CSV table of C-alpha atoms in Angstrom, one decimal:
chain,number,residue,atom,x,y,z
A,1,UNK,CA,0.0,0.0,0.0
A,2,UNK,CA,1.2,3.1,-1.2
A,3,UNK,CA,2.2,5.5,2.4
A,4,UNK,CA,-0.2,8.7,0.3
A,5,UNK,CA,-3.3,6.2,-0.3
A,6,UNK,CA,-6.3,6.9,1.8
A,7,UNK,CA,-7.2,4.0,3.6
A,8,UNK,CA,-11.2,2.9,3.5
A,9,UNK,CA,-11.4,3.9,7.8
A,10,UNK,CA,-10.3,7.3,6.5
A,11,UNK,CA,-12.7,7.7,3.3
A,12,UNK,CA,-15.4,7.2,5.9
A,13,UNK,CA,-14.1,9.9,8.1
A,14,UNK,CA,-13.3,12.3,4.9
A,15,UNK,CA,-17.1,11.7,3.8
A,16,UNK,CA,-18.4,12.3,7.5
A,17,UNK,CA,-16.4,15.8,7.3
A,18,UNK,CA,-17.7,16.7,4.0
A,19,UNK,CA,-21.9,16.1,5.1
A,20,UNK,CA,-20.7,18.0,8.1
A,21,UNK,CA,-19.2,21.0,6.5
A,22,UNK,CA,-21.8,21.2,4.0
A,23,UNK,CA,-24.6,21.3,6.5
A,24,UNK,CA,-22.7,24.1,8.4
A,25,UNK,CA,-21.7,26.1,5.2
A,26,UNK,CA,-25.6,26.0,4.6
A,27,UNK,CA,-26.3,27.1,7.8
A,28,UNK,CA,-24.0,30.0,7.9
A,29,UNK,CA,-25.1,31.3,4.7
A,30,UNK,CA,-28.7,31.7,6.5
A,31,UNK,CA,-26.7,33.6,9.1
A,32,UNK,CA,-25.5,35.6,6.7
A,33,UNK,CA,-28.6,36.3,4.9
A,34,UNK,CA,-29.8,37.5,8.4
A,35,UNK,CA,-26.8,39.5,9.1
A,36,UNK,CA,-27.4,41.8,5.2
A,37,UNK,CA,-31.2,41.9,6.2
A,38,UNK,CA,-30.3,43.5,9.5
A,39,UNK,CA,-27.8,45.6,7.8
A,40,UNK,CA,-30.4,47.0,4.7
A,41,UNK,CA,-33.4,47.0,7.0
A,42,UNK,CA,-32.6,47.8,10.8
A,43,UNK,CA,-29.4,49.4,11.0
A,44,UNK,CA,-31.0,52.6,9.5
A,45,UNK,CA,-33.7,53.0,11.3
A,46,UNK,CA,-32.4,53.0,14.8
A,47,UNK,CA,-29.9,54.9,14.9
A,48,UNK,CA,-30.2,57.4,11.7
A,49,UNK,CA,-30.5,60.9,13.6
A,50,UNK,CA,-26.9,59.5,15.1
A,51,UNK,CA,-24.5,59.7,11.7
A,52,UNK,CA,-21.1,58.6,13.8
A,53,UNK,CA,-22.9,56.1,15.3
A,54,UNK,CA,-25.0,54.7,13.0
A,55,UNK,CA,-21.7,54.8,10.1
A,56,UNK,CA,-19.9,52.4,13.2
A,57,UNK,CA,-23.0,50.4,13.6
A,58,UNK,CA,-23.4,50.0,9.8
A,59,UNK,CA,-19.2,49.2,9.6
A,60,UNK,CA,-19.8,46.7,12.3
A,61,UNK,CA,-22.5,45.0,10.8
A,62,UNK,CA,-20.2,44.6,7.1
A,63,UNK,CA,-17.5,43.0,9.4
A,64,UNK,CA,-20.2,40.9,10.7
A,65,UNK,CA,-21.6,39.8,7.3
A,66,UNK,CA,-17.9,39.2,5.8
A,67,UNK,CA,-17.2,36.8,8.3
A,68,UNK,CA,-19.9,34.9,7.8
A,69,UNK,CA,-19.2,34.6,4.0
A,70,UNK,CA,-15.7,33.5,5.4
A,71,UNK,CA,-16.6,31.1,7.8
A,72,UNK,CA,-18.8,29.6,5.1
A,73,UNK,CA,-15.9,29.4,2.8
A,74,UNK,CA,-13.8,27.8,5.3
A,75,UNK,CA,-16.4,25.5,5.4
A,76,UNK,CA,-16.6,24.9,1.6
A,77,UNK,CA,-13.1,24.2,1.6
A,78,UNK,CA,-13.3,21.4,4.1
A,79,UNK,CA,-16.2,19.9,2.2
A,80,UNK,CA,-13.6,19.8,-0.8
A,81,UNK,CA,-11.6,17.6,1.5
A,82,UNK,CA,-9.1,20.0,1.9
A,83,UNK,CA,-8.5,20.4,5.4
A,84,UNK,CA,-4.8,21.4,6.0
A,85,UNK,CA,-4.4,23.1,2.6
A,86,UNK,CA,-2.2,25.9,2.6
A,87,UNK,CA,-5.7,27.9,1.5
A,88,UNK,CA,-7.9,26.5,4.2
A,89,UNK,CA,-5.1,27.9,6.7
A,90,UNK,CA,-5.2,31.6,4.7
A,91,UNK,CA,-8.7,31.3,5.6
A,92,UNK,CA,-8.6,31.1,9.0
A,93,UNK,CA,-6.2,33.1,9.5
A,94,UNK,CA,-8.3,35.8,7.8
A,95,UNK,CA,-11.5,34.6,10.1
A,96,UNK,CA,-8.8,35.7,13.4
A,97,UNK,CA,-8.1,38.7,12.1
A,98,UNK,CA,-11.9,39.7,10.6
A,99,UNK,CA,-12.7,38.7,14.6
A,100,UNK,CA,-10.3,41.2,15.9
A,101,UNK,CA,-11.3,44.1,13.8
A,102,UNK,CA,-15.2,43.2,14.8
A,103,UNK,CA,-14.6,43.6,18.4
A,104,UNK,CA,-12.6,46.8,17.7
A,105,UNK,CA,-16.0,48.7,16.2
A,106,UNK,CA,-18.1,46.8,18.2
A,107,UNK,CA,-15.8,48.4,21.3
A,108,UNK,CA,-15.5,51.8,19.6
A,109,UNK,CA,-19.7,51.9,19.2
A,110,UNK,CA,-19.4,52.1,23.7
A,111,UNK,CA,-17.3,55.6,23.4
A,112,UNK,CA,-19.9,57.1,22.0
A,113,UNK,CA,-23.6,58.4,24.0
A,114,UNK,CA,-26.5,56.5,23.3
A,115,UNK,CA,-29.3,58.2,21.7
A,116,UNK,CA,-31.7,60.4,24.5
A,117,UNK,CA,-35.5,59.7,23.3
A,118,UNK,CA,-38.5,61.8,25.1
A,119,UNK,CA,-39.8,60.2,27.9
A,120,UNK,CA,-43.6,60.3,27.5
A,121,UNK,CA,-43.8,62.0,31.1
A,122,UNK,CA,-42.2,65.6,30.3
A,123,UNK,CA,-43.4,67.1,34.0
A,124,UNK,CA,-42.9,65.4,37.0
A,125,UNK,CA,-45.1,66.5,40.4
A,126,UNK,CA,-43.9,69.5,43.0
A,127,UNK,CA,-40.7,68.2,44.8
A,128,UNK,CA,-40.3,65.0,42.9
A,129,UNK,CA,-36.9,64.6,41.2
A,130,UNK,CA,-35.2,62.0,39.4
A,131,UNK,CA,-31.8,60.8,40.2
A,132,UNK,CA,-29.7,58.3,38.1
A,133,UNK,CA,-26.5,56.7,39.2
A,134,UNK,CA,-23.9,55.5,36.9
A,135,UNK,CA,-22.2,51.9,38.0
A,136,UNK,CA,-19.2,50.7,36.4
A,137,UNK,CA,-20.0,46.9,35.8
A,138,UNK,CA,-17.8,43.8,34.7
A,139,UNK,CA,-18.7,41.4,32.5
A,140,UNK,CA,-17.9,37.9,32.0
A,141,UNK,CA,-19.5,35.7,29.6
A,142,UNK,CA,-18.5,32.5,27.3
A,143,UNK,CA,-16.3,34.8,24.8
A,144,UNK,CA,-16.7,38.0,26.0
A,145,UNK,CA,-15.4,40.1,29.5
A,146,UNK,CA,-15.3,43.6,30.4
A,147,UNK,CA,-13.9,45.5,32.7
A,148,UNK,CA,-16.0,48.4,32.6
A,149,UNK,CA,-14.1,49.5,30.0
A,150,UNK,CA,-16.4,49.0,27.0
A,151,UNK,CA,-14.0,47.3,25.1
A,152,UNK,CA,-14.7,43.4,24.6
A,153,UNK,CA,-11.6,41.9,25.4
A,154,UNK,CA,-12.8,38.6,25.1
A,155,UNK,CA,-13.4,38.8,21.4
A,156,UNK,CA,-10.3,40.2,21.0
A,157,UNK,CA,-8.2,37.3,22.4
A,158,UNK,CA,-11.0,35.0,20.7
A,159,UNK,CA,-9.5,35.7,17.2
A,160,UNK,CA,-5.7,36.4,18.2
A,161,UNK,CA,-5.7,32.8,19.3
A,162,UNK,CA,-7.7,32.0,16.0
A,163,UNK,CA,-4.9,33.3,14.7
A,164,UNK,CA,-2.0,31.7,15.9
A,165,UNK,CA,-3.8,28.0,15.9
A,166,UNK,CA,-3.4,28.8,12.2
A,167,UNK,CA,0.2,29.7,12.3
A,168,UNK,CA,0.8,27.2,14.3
A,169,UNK,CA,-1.0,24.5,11.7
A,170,UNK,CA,0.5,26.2,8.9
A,171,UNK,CA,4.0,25.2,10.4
A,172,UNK,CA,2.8,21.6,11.4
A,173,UNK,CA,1.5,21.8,7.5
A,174,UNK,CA,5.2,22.3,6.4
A,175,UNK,CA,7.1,20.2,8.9
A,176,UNK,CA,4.9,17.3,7.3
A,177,UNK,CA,5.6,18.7,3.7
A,178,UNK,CA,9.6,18.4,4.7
A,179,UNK,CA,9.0,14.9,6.2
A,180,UNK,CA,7.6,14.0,3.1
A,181,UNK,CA,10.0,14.9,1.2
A,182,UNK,CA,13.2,13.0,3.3
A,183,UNK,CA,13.6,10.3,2.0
């Protein structure tokens, strides 16, 4: 048996990553699809009378919808089989760094005031007055933590290790090219 053959045990797993990657790439592209209808049809809107916030809304929302045609690329590939292909790892890479500039609008939308709406009562009763206290909060979730800063830290480590689990496949990639070729 030649050592580049694909054994039958690992046609079976090939094939199980191909229906898998197809069904995700499918799903994605709905994603996406939801992503450009939130862009055209929401996005406006809310936050028109606001031009600096809605153009960082609007940018944040393109990041958004590119990587989701990315990740569904990334998937297509892997349905080609292709799973450590020099592409595949360009790809990923390019997933890491569309995640860090993401969380770097999504941060930069925080800096700025949120819109002020009427409140439907405009007069309030003789010796009544309304007091509002500002609390710095922290929060932790799956991907995401805060330090009352505004600025998602979480997502930005999220695709800087994205990024360097694709460097480091893309050197395990050519340290298997180079054992290849050894002879």
């Amino acid at each position: 048996m030649n050592a580049n053959e694909i054994t039958p045990k690992a046609n079976v797993r090939l094939y199980r990553i191909k229906i898998a990657s197809r069904i995700a790439k499918w799903n994605v592209f709905v994603f996406f699809l939801f992503a450009v209808c939130f862009l055209f049809f929401l996005i406006p809107s809310s936050a028109l009378h606001f031009k600096l916030l809605w153009f960082l809304s609007f940018i944040y929302q393109i990041v958004l919808c590119v990587w989701y045609w990315k990740l569904a690329q990334l998937f297509r590939l892997y349905e080609r089989g292709q799973i450590f292909a020099a592409e595949t790892i360009r790809s990923i890479k390019k997933l890491g760094l569309i995640c860090v500039v993401g969380a770097i609008f999504k941060s930069a939308i925080h800096f700025f005031p949120k819109p002020q709406f009427p409140s439907p009562q405009t007069s309030l009763p003789p010796g009544v007055t309304i007091t509002t206290t500002t609390f710095h909060t922290f929060q932790i979730g799956f991907f995401s933590f805060d330090f009352g800063t505004g600025v998602d830290f979480g997502l930005i480590l999220t695709g800087i290790g994205i990024v360097l689990i694709a460097w480091i496949m893309d050197e395990g990639r050519k340290i298997q090219e180079e054992q290849e070729l050894t002879v």
